[in-house]
mmCIF file with all atom_site columns, C-alpha atoms in Angstrom:
data_model
loop_
_atom_site.group_PDB
_atom_site.id
_atom_site.type_symbol
_atom_site.label_atom_id
_atom_site.label_alt_id
_atom_site.label_comp_id
_atom_site.label_asym_id
_atom_site.label_entity_id
_atom_site.label_seq_id
_atom_site.pdbx_PDB_ins_code
_atom_site.Cartn_x
_atom_site.Cartn_y
_atom_site.Cartn_z
_atom_site.occupancy
_atom_site.B_iso_or_equiv
_atom_site.pdbx_formal_charge
_atom_site.auth_seq_id
_atom_site.auth_comp_id
_atom_site.auth_asym_id
_atom_site.auth_atom_id
_atom_site.pdbx_PDB_model_num
ATOM 1   C CA . UNK A 1 1   ? 0.000   0.000  0.000   1.00 0.00 ? 1   UNK A CA 1
ATOM 2   C CA . UNK A 1 2   ? 0.919   3.652  -0.314  1.00 0.00 ? 2   UNK A CA 1
ATOM 3   C CA . UNK A 1 3   ? 3.247   4.902  2.400   1.00 0.00 ? 3   UNK A CA 1
ATOM 4   C CA . UNK A 1 4   ? 3.919   8.424  3.573   1.00 0.00 ? 4   UNK A CA 1
ATOM 5   C CA . UNK A 1 5   ? 6.798   9.122  5.907   1.00 0.00 ? 5   UNK A CA 1
ATOM 6   C CA . UNK A 1 6   ? 7.568   12.109 8.072   1.00 0.00 ? 6   UNK A CA 1
ATOM 7   C CA . UNK A 1 7   ? 10.865  13.143 9.523   1.00 0.00 ? 7   UNK A CA 1
ATOM 8   C CA . UNK A 1 8   ? 11.574  13.728 12.285  1.00 0.00 ? 8   UNK A CA 1
ATOM 9   C CA . UNK A 1 9   ? 8.956   11.930 14.357  1.00 0.00 ? 9   UNK A CA 1
ATOM 10  C CA . UNK A 1 10  ? 9.790   14.087 17.357  1.00 0.00 ? 10  UNK A CA 1
ATOM 11  C CA . UNK A 1 11  ? 11.691  17.319 17.662  1.00 0.00 ? 11  UNK A CA 1
ATOM 12  C CA . UNK A 1 12  ? 12.448  19.660 20.517  1.00 0.00 ? 12  UNK A CA 1
ATOM 13  C CA . UNK A 1 13  ? 13.711  23.109 19.727  1.00 0.00 ? 13  UNK A CA 1
ATOM 14  C CA . UNK A 1 14  ? 14.345  26.315 21.581  1.00 0.00 ? 14  UNK A CA 1
ATOM 15  C CA . UNK A 1 15  ? 12.126  29.332 21.280  1.00 0.00 ? 15  UNK A CA 1
ATOM 16  C CA . UNK A 1 16  ? 13.207  31.559 18.426  1.00 0.00 ? 16  UNK A CA 1
ATOM 17  C CA . UNK A 1 17  ? 14.767  28.853 16.300  1.00 0.00 ? 17  UNK A CA 1
ATOM 18  C CA . UNK A 1 18  ? 13.387  27.293 13.126  1.00 0.00 ? 18  UNK A CA 1
ATOM 19  C CA . UNK A 1 19  ? 12.598  23.669 12.535  1.00 0.00 ? 19  UNK A CA 1
ATOM 20  C CA . UNK A 1 20  ? 11.941  21.785 9.307   1.00 0.00 ? 20  UNK A CA 1
ATOM 21  C CA . UNK A 1 21  ? 9.618   18.813 8.961   1.00 0.00 ? 21  UNK A CA 1
ATOM 22  C CA . UNK A 1 22  ? 9.759   16.594 5.893   1.00 0.00 ? 22  UNK A CA 1
ATOM 23  C CA . UNK A 1 23  ? 6.889   14.686 4.338   1.00 0.00 ? 23  UNK A CA 1
ATOM 24  C CA . UNK A 1 24  ? 7.680   12.064 1.712   1.00 0.00 ? 24  UNK A CA 1
ATOM 25  C CA . UNK A 1 25  ? 5.535   9.789  -0.405  1.00 0.00 ? 25  UNK A CA 1
ATOM 26  C CA . UNK A 1 26  ? 7.614   6.625  -0.627  1.00 0.00 ? 26  UNK A CA 1
ATOM 27  C CA . UNK A 1 27  ? 5.990   4.612  -3.384  1.00 0.00 ? 27  UNK A CA 1
ATOM 28  C CA . UNK A 1 28  ? 3.822   7.012  -5.300  1.00 0.00 ? 28  UNK A CA 1
ATOM 29  C CA . UNK A 1 29  ? 3.881   10.471 -6.758  1.00 0.00 ? 29  UNK A CA 1
ATOM 30  C CA . UNK A 1 30  ? 1.922   13.117 -4.957  1.00 0.00 ? 30  UNK A CA 1
ATOM 31  C CA . UNK A 1 31  ? 0.700   16.105 -6.891  1.00 0.00 ? 31  UNK A CA 1
ATOM 32  C CA . UNK A 1 32  ? -0.716  17.575 -3.740  1.00 0.00 ? 32  UNK A CA 1
ATOM 33  C CA . UNK A 1 33  ? 0.248   17.335 -0.101  1.00 0.00 ? 33  UNK A CA 1
ATOM 34  C CA . UNK A 1 34  ? -1.619  18.720 2.858   1.00 0.00 ? 34  UNK A CA 1
ATOM 35  C CA . UNK A 1 35  ? -0.373  19.858 6.239   1.00 0.00 ? 35  UNK A CA 1
ATOM 36  C CA . UNK A 1 36  ? -2.467  19.528 9.381   1.00 0.00 ? 36  UNK A CA 1
ATOM 37  C CA . UNK A 1 37  ? -2.026  20.525 12.950  1.00 0.00 ? 37  UNK A CA 1
ATOM 38  C CA . UNK A 1 38  ? -3.493  18.605 15.859  1.00 0.00 ? 38  UNK A CA 1
ATOM 39  C CA . UNK A 1 39  ? -3.554  19.839 19.426  1.00 0.00 ? 39  UNK A CA 1
ATOM 40  C CA . UNK A 1 40  ? -3.937  17.307 22.254  1.00 0.00 ? 40  UNK A CA 1
ATOM 41  C CA . UNK A 1 41  ? -7.338  15.660 22.314  1.00 0.00 ? 41  UNK A CA 1
ATOM 42  C CA . UNK A 1 42  ? -8.513  17.741 19.394  1.00 0.00 ? 42  UNK A CA 1
ATOM 43  C CA . UNK A 1 43  ? -9.208  17.179 15.754  1.00 0.00 ? 43  UNK A CA 1
ATOM 44  C CA . UNK A 1 44  ? -6.966  17.767 12.772  1.00 0.00 ? 44  UNK A CA 1
ATOM 45  C CA . UNK A 1 45  ? -7.019  21.292 11.398  1.00 0.00 ? 45  UNK A CA 1
ATOM 46  C CA . UNK A 1 46  ? -5.903  21.852 7.829   1.00 0.00 ? 46  UNK A CA 1
ATOM 47  C CA . UNK A 1 47  ? -3.115  24.420 7.680   1.00 0.00 ? 47  UNK A CA 1
ATOM 48  C CA . UNK A 1 48  ? -2.180  24.505 4.027   1.00 0.00 ? 48  UNK A CA 1
ATOM 49  C CA . UNK A 1 49  ? -2.261  22.773 0.679   1.00 0.00 ? 49  UNK A CA 1
ATOM 50  C CA . UNK A 1 50  ? 1.011   22.182 -1.093  1.00 0.00 ? 50  UNK A CA 1
ATOM 51  C CA . UNK A 1 51  ? 1.166   21.643 -4.848  1.00 0.00 ? 51  UNK A CA 1
ATOM 52  C CA . UNK A 1 52  ? 4.325   20.513 -6.573  1.00 0.00 ? 52  UNK A CA 1
ATOM 53  C CA . UNK A 1 53  ? 6.088   23.372 -8.262  1.00 0.00 ? 53  UNK A CA 1
ATOM 54  C CA . UNK A 1 54  ? 3.781   26.102 -7.048  1.00 0.00 ? 54  UNK A CA 1
ATOM 55  C CA . UNK A 1 55  ? 3.167   28.180 -3.975  1.00 0.00 ? 55  UNK A CA 1
ATOM 56  C CA . UNK A 1 56  ? 1.256   26.690 -1.113  1.00 0.00 ? 56  UNK A CA 1
ATOM 57  C CA . UNK A 1 57  ? -2.194  27.931 -0.286  1.00 0.00 ? 57  UNK A CA 1
ATOM 58  C CA . UNK A 1 58  ? -2.891  28.592 3.352   1.00 0.00 ? 58  UNK A CA 1
ATOM 59  C CA . UNK A 1 59  ? -6.090  28.294 5.311   1.00 0.00 ? 59  UNK A CA 1
ATOM 60  C CA . UNK A 1 60  ? -7.549  31.364 6.911   1.00 0.00 ? 60  UNK A CA 1
ATOM 61  C CA . UNK A 1 61  ? -5.742  32.296 10.086  1.00 0.00 ? 61  UNK A CA 1
ATOM 62  C CA . UNK A 1 62  ? -2.523  30.435 9.276   1.00 0.00 ? 62  UNK A CA 1
ATOM 63  C CA . UNK A 1 63  ? 0.528   32.692 9.080   1.00 0.00 ? 63  UNK A CA 1
ATOM 64  C CA . UNK A 1 64  ? 2.303   31.878 5.856   1.00 0.00 ? 64  UNK A CA 1
ATOM 65  C CA . UNK A 1 65  ? 5.474   33.650 6.935   1.00 0.00 ? 65  UNK A CA 1
ATOM 66  C CA . UNK A 1 66  ? 5.637   31.514 10.027  1.00 0.00 ? 66  UNK A CA 1
ATOM 67  C CA . UNK A 1 67  ? 4.822   28.197 8.419   1.00 0.00 ? 67  UNK A CA 1
ATOM 68  C CA . UNK A 1 68  ? 6.859   27.987 5.234   1.00 0.00 ? 68  UNK A CA 1
ATOM 69  C CA . UNK A 1 69  ? 5.906   25.185 2.896   1.00 0.00 ? 69  UNK A CA 1
ATOM 70  C CA . UNK A 1 70  ? 7.945   23.963 -0.032  1.00 0.00 ? 70  UNK A CA 1
ATOM 71  C CA . UNK A 1 71  ? 6.891   21.215 -2.437  1.00 0.00 ? 71  UNK A CA 1
ATOM 72  C CA . UNK A 1 72  ? 9.999   20.800 -4.529  1.00 0.00 ? 72  UNK A CA 1
ATOM 73  C CA . UNK A 1 73  ? 9.247   17.419 -6.037  1.00 0.00 ? 73  UNK A CA 1
ATOM 74  C CA . UNK A 1 74  ? 6.409   14.965 -6.526  1.00 0.00 ? 74  UNK A CA 1
ATOM 75  C CA . UNK A 1 75  ? 7.542   13.016 -3.479  1.00 0.00 ? 75  UNK A CA 1
ATOM 76  C CA . UNK A 1 76  ? 8.653   15.651 -0.990  1.00 0.00 ? 76  UNK A CA 1
ATOM 77  C CA . UNK A 1 77  ? 7.046   18.550 0.834   1.00 0.00 ? 77  UNK A CA 1
ATOM 78  C CA . UNK A 1 78  ? 8.586   20.402 3.743   1.00 0.00 ? 78  UNK A CA 1
ATOM 79  C CA . UNK A 1 79  ? 7.084   22.502 6.487   1.00 0.00 ? 79  UNK A CA 1
ATOM 80  C CA . UNK A 1 80  ? 9.396   24.953 8.224   1.00 0.00 ? 80  UNK A CA 1
ATOM 81  C CA . UNK A 1 81  ? 8.225   26.528 11.440  1.00 0.00 ? 81  UNK A CA 1
ATOM 82  C CA . UNK A 1 82  ? 10.145  29.783 11.660  1.00 0.00 ? 82  UNK A CA 1
ATOM 83  C CA . UNK A 1 83  ? 10.972  31.591 14.893  1.00 0.00 ? 83  UNK A CA 1
ATOM 84  C CA . UNK A 1 84  ? 9.146   28.925 16.840  1.00 0.00 ? 84  UNK A CA 1
ATOM 85  C CA . UNK A 1 85  ? 7.387   29.761 20.072  1.00 0.00 ? 85  UNK A CA 1
ATOM 86  C CA . UNK A 1 86  ? 5.952   27.483 22.767  1.00 0.00 ? 86  UNK A CA 1
ATOM 87  C CA . UNK A 1 87  ? 2.452   27.984 21.359  1.00 0.00 ? 87  UNK A CA 1
ATOM 88  C CA . UNK A 1 88  ? 3.656   26.334 18.131  1.00 0.00 ? 88  UNK A CA 1
ATOM 89  C CA . UNK A 1 89  ? 4.128   23.111 20.053  1.00 0.00 ? 89  UNK A CA 1
ATOM 90  C CA . UNK A 1 90  ? 1.766   20.625 18.479  1.00 0.00 ? 90  UNK A CA 1
ATOM 91  C CA . UNK A 1 91  ? 1.460   17.463 16.439  1.00 0.00 ? 91  UNK A CA 1
ATOM 92  C CA . UNK A 1 92  ? 1.922   18.095 12.737  1.00 0.00 ? 92  UNK A CA 1
ATOM 93  C CA . UNK A 1 93  ? 0.569   15.604 10.210  1.00 0.00 ? 93  UNK A CA 1
ATOM 94  C CA . UNK A 1 94  ? 0.939   15.578 6.461   1.00 0.00 ? 94  UNK A CA 1
ATOM 95  C CA . UNK A 1 95  ? -1.099  13.751 3.865   1.00 0.00 ? 95  UNK A CA 1
ATOM 96  C CA . UNK A 1 96  ? -0.325  13.094 0.239   1.00 0.00 ? 96  UNK A CA 1
ATOM 97  C CA . UNK A 1 97  ? -2.717  12.705 -2.647  1.00 0.00 ? 97  UNK A CA 1
ATOM 98  C CA . UNK A 1 98  ? -1.831  9.974  -5.089  1.00 0.00 ? 98  UNK A CA 1
ATOM 99  C CA . UNK A 1 99  ? -1.420  11.414 -8.574  1.00 0.00 ? 99  UNK A CA 1
ATOM 100 C CA . UNK A 1 100 ? -3.207  8.418  -10.063 1.00 0.00 ? 100 UNK A CA 1
ATOM 101 C CA . UNK A 1 101 ? -6.211  8.222  -7.802  1.00 0.00 ? 101 UNK A CA 1
ATOM 102 C CA . UNK A 1 102 ? -9.385  10.260 -7.881  1.00 0.00 ? 102 UNK A CA 1
ATOM 103 C CA . UNK A 1 103 ? -9.430  11.068 -4.202  1.00 0.00 ? 103 UNK A CA 1
ATOM 104 C CA . UNK A 1 104 ? -7.174  8.881  -2.138  1.00 0.00 ? 104 UNK A CA 1
ATOM 105 C CA . UNK A 1 105 ? -5.013  10.608 0.430   1.00 0.00 ? 105 UNK A CA 1
ATOM 106 C CA . UNK A 1 106 ? -2.482  8.898  2.602   1.00 0.00 ? 106 UNK A CA 1
ATOM 107 C CA . UNK A 1 107 ? -1.399  10.194 5.962   1.00 0.00 ? 107 UNK A CA 1
ATOM 108 C CA . UNK A 1 108 ? 2.049   10.354 7.449   1.00 0.00 ? 108 UNK A CA 1
ATOM 109 C CA . UNK A 1 109 ? 2.701   9.214  11.026  1.00 0.00 ? 109 UNK A CA 1
ATOM 110 C CA . UNK A 1 110 ? 3.021   12.773 12.307  1.00 0.00 ? 110 UNK A CA 1
ATOM 111 C CA . UNK A 1 111 ? 5.705   14.887 13.944  1.00 0.00 ? 111 UNK A CA 1
ATOM 112 C CA . UNK A 1 112 ? 5.529   16.033 17.516  1.00 0.00 ? 112 UNK A CA 1
ATOM 113 C CA . UNK A 1 113 ? 7.058   19.465 17.907  1.00 0.00 ? 113 UNK A CA 1
ATOM 114 C CA . UNK A 1 114 ? 7.920   20.797 21.333  1.00 0.00 ? 114 UNK A CA 1
ATOM 115 C CA . UNK A 1 115 ? 9.219   24.332 21.647  1.00 0.00 ? 115 UNK A CA 1
ATOM 116 C CA . UNK A 1 116 ? 10.917  25.133 24.943  1.00 0.00 ? 116 UNK A CA 1
ATOM 117 C CA . UNK B 2 1   ? -19.105 26.806 5.161   1.00 0.00 ? 1   UNK B CA 1
ATOM 118 C CA . UNK B 2 2   ? -18.638 23.064 5.117   1.00 0.00 ? 2   UNK B CA 1
ATOM 119 C CA . UNK B 2 3   ? -18.807 21.480 8.527   1.00 0.00 ? 3   UNK B CA 1
ATOM 120 C CA . UNK B 2 4   ? -18.702 18.023 10.047  1.00 0.00 ? 4   UNK B CA 1
ATOM 121 C CA . UNK B 2 5   ? -20.391 17.357 13.378  1.00 0.00 ? 5   UNK B CA 1
ATOM 122 C CA . UNK B 2 6   ? -19.843 14.410 15.645  1.00 0.00 ? 6   UNK B CA 1
ATOM 123 C CA . UNK B 2 7   ? -22.202 14.640 18.579  1.00 0.00 ? 7   UNK B CA 1
ATOM 124 C CA . UNK B 2 8   ? -20.708 11.845 20.682  1.00 0.00 ? 8   UNK B CA 1
ATOM 125 C CA . UNK B 2 9   ? -17.413 12.920 22.273  1.00 0.00 ? 9   UNK B CA 1
ATOM 126 C CA . UNK B 2 10  ? -16.909 9.561  23.969  1.00 0.00 ? 10  UNK B CA 1
ATOM 127 C CA . UNK B 2 11  ? -18.479 6.107  23.939  1.00 0.00 ? 11  UNK B CA 1
ATOM 128 C CA . UNK B 2 12  ? -17.858 2.799  25.652  1.00 0.00 ? 12  UNK B CA 1
ATOM 129 C CA . UNK B 2 13  ? -19.130 -0.620 24.660  1.00 0.00 ? 13  UNK B CA 1
ATOM 130 C CA . UNK B 2 14  ? -18.430 -4.183 25.661  1.00 0.00 ? 14  UNK B CA 1
ATOM 131 C CA . UNK B 2 15  ? -16.302 -6.350 23.457  1.00 0.00 ? 15  UNK B CA 1
ATOM 132 C CA . UNK B 2 16  ? -18.310 -8.222 20.788  1.00 0.00 ? 16  UNK B CA 1
ATOM 133 C CA . UNK B 2 17  ? -21.145 -5.686 20.903  1.00 0.00 ? 17  UNK B CA 1
ATOM 134 C CA . UNK B 2 18  ? -22.217 -3.470 18.044  1.00 0.00 ? 18  UNK B CA 1
ATOM 135 C CA . UNK B 2 19  ? -21.717 0.260  18.251  1.00 0.00 ? 19  UNK B CA 1
ATOM 136 C CA . UNK B 2 20  ? -22.818 3.120  16.026  1.00 0.00 ? 20  UNK B CA 1
ATOM 137 C CA . UNK B 2 21  ? -20.990 6.424  15.775  1.00 0.00 ? 21  UNK B CA 1
ATOM 138 C CA . UNK B 2 22  ? -22.956 9.403  14.498  1.00 0.00 ? 22  UNK B CA 1
ATOM 139 C CA . UNK B 2 23  ? -21.894 12.057 12.034  1.00 0.00 ? 23  UNK B CA 1
ATOM 140 C CA . UNK B 2 24  ? -23.679 14.831 10.207  1.00 0.00 ? 24  UNK B CA 1
ATOM 141 C CA . UNK B 2 25  ? -22.219 17.250 7.722   1.00 0.00 ? 25  UNK B CA 1
ATOM 142 C CA . UNK B 2 26  ? -23.191 20.342 5.850   1.00 0.00 ? 26  UNK B CA 1
ATOM 143 C CA . UNK B 2 27  ? -22.311 21.199 2.283   1.00 0.00 ? 27  UNK B CA 1
ATOM 144 C CA . UNK B 2 28  ? -23.868 22.689 -0.801  1.00 0.00 ? 28  UNK B CA 1
ATOM 145 C CA . UNK B 2 29  ? -21.846 20.427 -3.097  1.00 0.00 ? 29  UNK B CA 1
ATOM 146 C CA . UNK B 2 30  ? -23.523 17.478 -4.771  1.00 0.00 ? 30  UNK B CA 1
ATOM 147 C CA . UNK B 2 31  ? -20.451 15.345 -5.417  1.00 0.00 ? 31  UNK B CA 1
ATOM 148 C CA . UNK B 2 32  ? -18.080 14.672 -2.562  1.00 0.00 ? 32  UNK B CA 1
ATOM 149 C CA . UNK B 2 33  ? -16.494 11.933 -0.509  1.00 0.00 ? 33  UNK B CA 1
ATOM 150 C CA . UNK B 2 34  ? -17.029 10.950 3.077   1.00 0.00 ? 34  UNK B CA 1
ATOM 151 C CA . UNK B 2 35  ? -14.639 9.027  5.273   1.00 0.00 ? 35  UNK B CA 1
ATOM 152 C CA . UNK B 2 36  ? -14.255 7.521  8.668   1.00 0.00 ? 36  UNK B CA 1
ATOM 153 C CA . UNK B 2 37  ? -10.716 7.563  10.024  1.00 0.00 ? 37  UNK B CA 1
ATOM 154 C CA . UNK B 2 38  ? -9.375  5.778  13.065  1.00 0.00 ? 38  UNK B CA 1
ATOM 155 C CA . UNK B 2 39  ? -6.602  7.311  15.138  1.00 0.00 ? 39  UNK B CA 1
ATOM 156 C CA . UNK B 2 40  ? -5.154  4.884  17.706  1.00 0.00 ? 40  UNK B CA 1
ATOM 157 C CA . UNK B 2 41  ? -2.774  5.996  20.446  1.00 0.00 ? 41  UNK B CA 1
ATOM 158 C CA . UNK B 2 42  ? 0.082   5.902  17.926  1.00 0.00 ? 42  UNK B CA 1
ATOM 159 C CA . UNK B 2 43  ? -1.732  8.813  16.236  1.00 0.00 ? 43  UNK B CA 1
ATOM 160 C CA . UNK B 2 44  ? -1.342  7.307  12.776  1.00 0.00 ? 44  UNK B CA 1
ATOM 161 C CA . UNK B 2 45  ? -4.471  8.106  10.800  1.00 0.00 ? 45  UNK B CA 1
ATOM 162 C CA . UNK B 2 46  ? -6.014  4.937  9.391   1.00 0.00 ? 46  UNK B CA 1
ATOM 163 C CA . UNK B 2 47  ? -8.756  4.978  6.803   1.00 0.00 ? 47  UNK B CA 1
ATOM 164 C CA . UNK B 2 48  ? -11.617 2.793  7.984   1.00 0.00 ? 48  UNK B CA 1
ATOM 165 C CA . UNK B 2 49  ? -14.151 3.279  5.237   1.00 0.00 ? 49  UNK B CA 1
ATOM 166 C CA . UNK B 2 50  ? -15.042 5.679  2.432   1.00 0.00 ? 50  UNK B CA 1
ATOM 167 C CA . UNK B 2 51  ? -18.277 6.585  0.683   1.00 0.00 ? 51  UNK B CA 1
ATOM 168 C CA . UNK B 2 52  ? -18.747 8.371  -2.604  1.00 0.00 ? 52  UNK B CA 1
ATOM 169 C CA . UNK B 2 53  ? -21.753 10.664 -2.423  1.00 0.00 ? 53  UNK B CA 1
ATOM 170 C CA . UNK B 2 54  ? -23.008 9.670  -5.857  1.00 0.00 ? 54  UNK B CA 1
ATOM 171 C CA . UNK B 2 55  ? -23.308 6.049  -4.761  1.00 0.00 ? 55  UNK B CA 1
ATOM 172 C CA . UNK B 2 56  ? -26.540 5.168  -3.011  1.00 0.00 ? 56  UNK B CA 1
ATOM 173 C CA . UNK B 2 57  ? -25.264 1.846  -1.737  1.00 0.00 ? 57  UNK B CA 1
ATOM 174 C CA . UNK B 2 58  ? -23.781 1.987  1.726   1.00 0.00 ? 58  UNK B CA 1
ATOM 175 C CA . UNK B 2 59  ? -20.099 1.113  1.929   1.00 0.00 ? 59  UNK B CA 1
ATOM 176 C CA . UNK B 2 60  ? -19.003 -1.948 3.887   1.00 0.00 ? 60  UNK B CA 1
ATOM 177 C CA . UNK B 2 61  ? -15.556 -3.109 4.964   1.00 0.00 ? 61  UNK B CA 1
ATOM 178 C CA . UNK B 2 62  ? -15.661 -6.327 6.944   1.00 0.00 ? 62  UNK B CA 1
ATOM 179 C CA . UNK B 2 63  ? -17.026 -5.418 10.397  1.00 0.00 ? 63  UNK B CA 1
ATOM 180 C CA . UNK B 2 64  ? -17.425 -1.757 9.479   1.00 0.00 ? 64  UNK B CA 1
ATOM 181 C CA . UNK B 2 65  ? -20.386 -0.373 7.609   1.00 0.00 ? 65  UNK B CA 1
ATOM 182 C CA . UNK B 2 66  ? -21.963 3.012  7.109   1.00 0.00 ? 66  UNK B CA 1
ATOM 183 C CA . UNK B 2 67  ? -25.480 4.332  6.942   1.00 0.00 ? 67  UNK B CA 1
ATOM 184 C CA . UNK B 2 68  ? -25.314 7.123  4.398   1.00 0.00 ? 68  UNK B CA 1
ATOM 185 C CA . UNK B 2 69  ? -28.375 9.333  4.189   1.00 0.00 ? 69  UNK B CA 1
ATOM 186 C CA . UNK B 2 70  ? -27.561 11.978 1.603   1.00 0.00 ? 70  UNK B CA 1
ATOM 187 C CA . UNK B 2 71  ? -30.741 13.998 1.954   1.00 0.00 ? 71  UNK B CA 1
ATOM 188 C CA . UNK B 2 72  ? -30.333 14.150 5.702   1.00 0.00 ? 72  UNK B CA 1
ATOM 189 C CA . UNK B 2 73  ? -26.563 14.694 5.358   1.00 0.00 ? 73  UNK B CA 1
ATOM 190 C CA . UNK B 2 74  ? -25.936 11.914 7.784   1.00 0.00 ? 74  UNK B CA 1
ATOM 191 C CA . UNK B 2 75  ? -23.065 9.422  7.712   1.00 0.00 ? 75  UNK B CA 1
ATOM 192 C CA . UNK B 2 76  ? -22.945 7.044  10.662  1.00 0.00 ? 76  UNK B CA 1
ATOM 193 C CA . UNK B 2 77  ? -20.444 4.248  11.227  1.00 0.00 ? 77  UNK B CA 1
ATOM 194 C CA . UNK B 2 78  ? -21.463 0.867  12.579  1.00 0.00 ? 78  UNK B CA 1
ATOM 195 C CA . UNK B 2 79  ? -18.860 -1.426 14.078  1.00 0.00 ? 79  UNK B CA 1
ATOM 196 C CA . UNK B 2 80  ? -20.052 -4.993 14.494  1.00 0.00 ? 80  UNK B CA 1
ATOM 197 C CA . UNK B 2 81  ? -18.503 -7.576 16.808  1.00 0.00 ? 81  UNK B CA 1
ATOM 198 C CA . UNK B 2 82  ? -16.308 -4.894 18.341  1.00 0.00 ? 82  UNK B CA 1
ATOM 199 C CA . UNK B 2 83  ? -12.783 -5.856 19.323  1.00 0.00 ? 83  UNK B CA 1
ATOM 200 C CA . UNK B 2 84  ? -10.332 -4.456 21.848  1.00 0.00 ? 84  UNK B CA 1
ATOM 201 C CA . UNK B 2 85  ? -8.203  -3.222 18.953  1.00 0.00 ? 85  UNK B CA 1
ATOM 202 C CA . UNK B 2 86  ? -11.044 -0.982 17.856  1.00 0.00 ? 86  UNK B CA 1
ATOM 203 C CA . UNK B 2 87  ? -10.350 1.278  20.833  1.00 0.00 ? 87  UNK B CA 1
ATOM 204 C CA . UNK B 2 88  ? -9.312  4.579  19.279  1.00 0.00 ? 88  UNK B CA 1
ATOM 205 C CA . UNK B 2 89  ? -10.407 8.037  18.293  1.00 0.00 ? 89  UNK B CA 1
ATOM 206 C CA . UNK B 2 90  ? -12.705 7.998  15.283  1.00 0.00 ? 90  UNK B CA 1
ATOM 207 C CA . UNK B 2 91  ? -13.018 10.971 12.974  1.00 0.00 ? 91  UNK B CA 1
ATOM 208 C CA . UNK B 2 92  ? -15.737 11.511 10.436  1.00 0.00 ? 92  UNK B CA 1
ATOM 209 C CA . UNK B 2 93  ? -14.432 13.492 7.478   1.00 0.00 ? 93  UNK B CA 1
ATOM 210 C CA . UNK B 2 94  ? -15.660 15.197 4.340   1.00 0.00 ? 94  UNK B CA 1
ATOM 211 C CA . UNK B 2 95  ? -13.599 15.882 1.250   1.00 0.00 ? 95  UNK B CA 1
ATOM 212 C CA . UNK B 2 96  ? -14.628 18.793 -0.914  1.00 0.00 ? 96  UNK B CA 1
ATOM 213 C CA . UNK B 2 97  ? -14.030 19.490 -4.576  1.00 0.00 ? 97  UNK B CA 1
ATOM 214 C CA . UNK B 2 98  ? -10.624 20.996 -3.764  1.00 0.00 ? 98  UNK B CA 1
ATOM 215 C CA . UNK B 2 99  ? -9.551  17.692 -2.182  1.00 0.00 ? 99  UNK B CA 1
ATOM 216 C CA . UNK B 2 100 ? -9.465  19.356 1.214   1.00 0.00 ? 100 UNK B CA 1
ATOM 217 C CA . UNK B 2 101 ? -10.496 17.087 4.046   1.00 0.00 ? 101 UNK B CA 1
ATOM 218 C CA . UNK B 2 102 ? -12.563 18.576 6.843   1.00 0.00 ? 102 UNK B CA 1
ATOM 219 C CA . UNK B 2 103 ? -12.654 16.570 10.028  1.00 0.00 ? 103 UNK B CA 1
ATOM 220 C CA . UNK B 2 104 ? -15.218 16.351 12.765  1.00 0.00 ? 104 UNK B CA 1
ATOM 221 C CA . UNK B 2 105 ? -14.120 16.734 16.364  1.00 0.00 ? 105 UNK B CA 1
ATOM 222 C CA . UNK B 2 106 ? -13.956 13.004 16.856  1.00 0.00 ? 106 UNK B CA 1
ATOM 223 C CA . UNK B 2 107 ? -15.488 10.309 19.013  1.00 0.00 ? 107 UNK B CA 1
ATOM 224 C CA . UNK B 2 108 ? -13.299 8.516  21.500  1.00 0.00 ? 108 UNK B CA 1
ATOM 225 C CA . UNK B 2 109 ? -14.355 4.879  21.508  1.00 0.00 ? 109 UNK B CA 1
ATOM 226 C CA . UNK B 2 110 ? -13.475 2.488  24.320  1.00 0.00 ? 110 UNK B CA 1
ATOM 227 C CA . UNK B 2 111 ? -14.014 -1.235 23.842  1.00 0.00 ? 111 UNK B CA 1
ATOM 228 C CA . UNK B 2 112 ? -14.275 -2.855 27.249  1.00 0.00 ? 112 UNK B CA 1
ATOM 229 C CA . UNK B 2 113 ? -13.148 -6.434 27.890  1.00 0.00 ? 113 UNK B CA 1
#
């Protein structure tokens, strides 16, 4: 089956630093990848949509200068949290849409970010 | 705005029983997809079942089935012969024409031995 990986699975960084999270589709090409944020005991909230070779589109209320998204290839999207603050601590999940399928999206295992 | 509502924050059932999780949604679109996802403690999102809105027949995957009522915008999940491994958070989700998935707030399901 289709597999999506995320790296790192956990990261701790200091306030004010930047951290990059990678999302890779391992055995399929993804024209579109999505980034979600999940706070403890809450649902997933879509942050942005990432299309290969074009700028990401952000959901209302998401700071695009804080959450930089790059989708450089059909198998890799990155989310960079810039100048991280403790309130950015959360669980970040990506999903990738298979180029071949009409609707199927596959989710990565998530990245837990802790900002101290 | 498109919304997904899950009215049961938490449920508990005995092992081997049948349980139904409720979900309603709101959209003005006529063609869309609906999903139920399971999120165990590992937090990996697992697709349980999907339903295409243009299909009248309810989707079934082994012990999991849905009751899809398009006019009522209702999409409930039935788990038959529940197992301890079914304990997880369950999210009802709607995918719009832009492929964006909108999740409900989730139902935490406990299967009791």
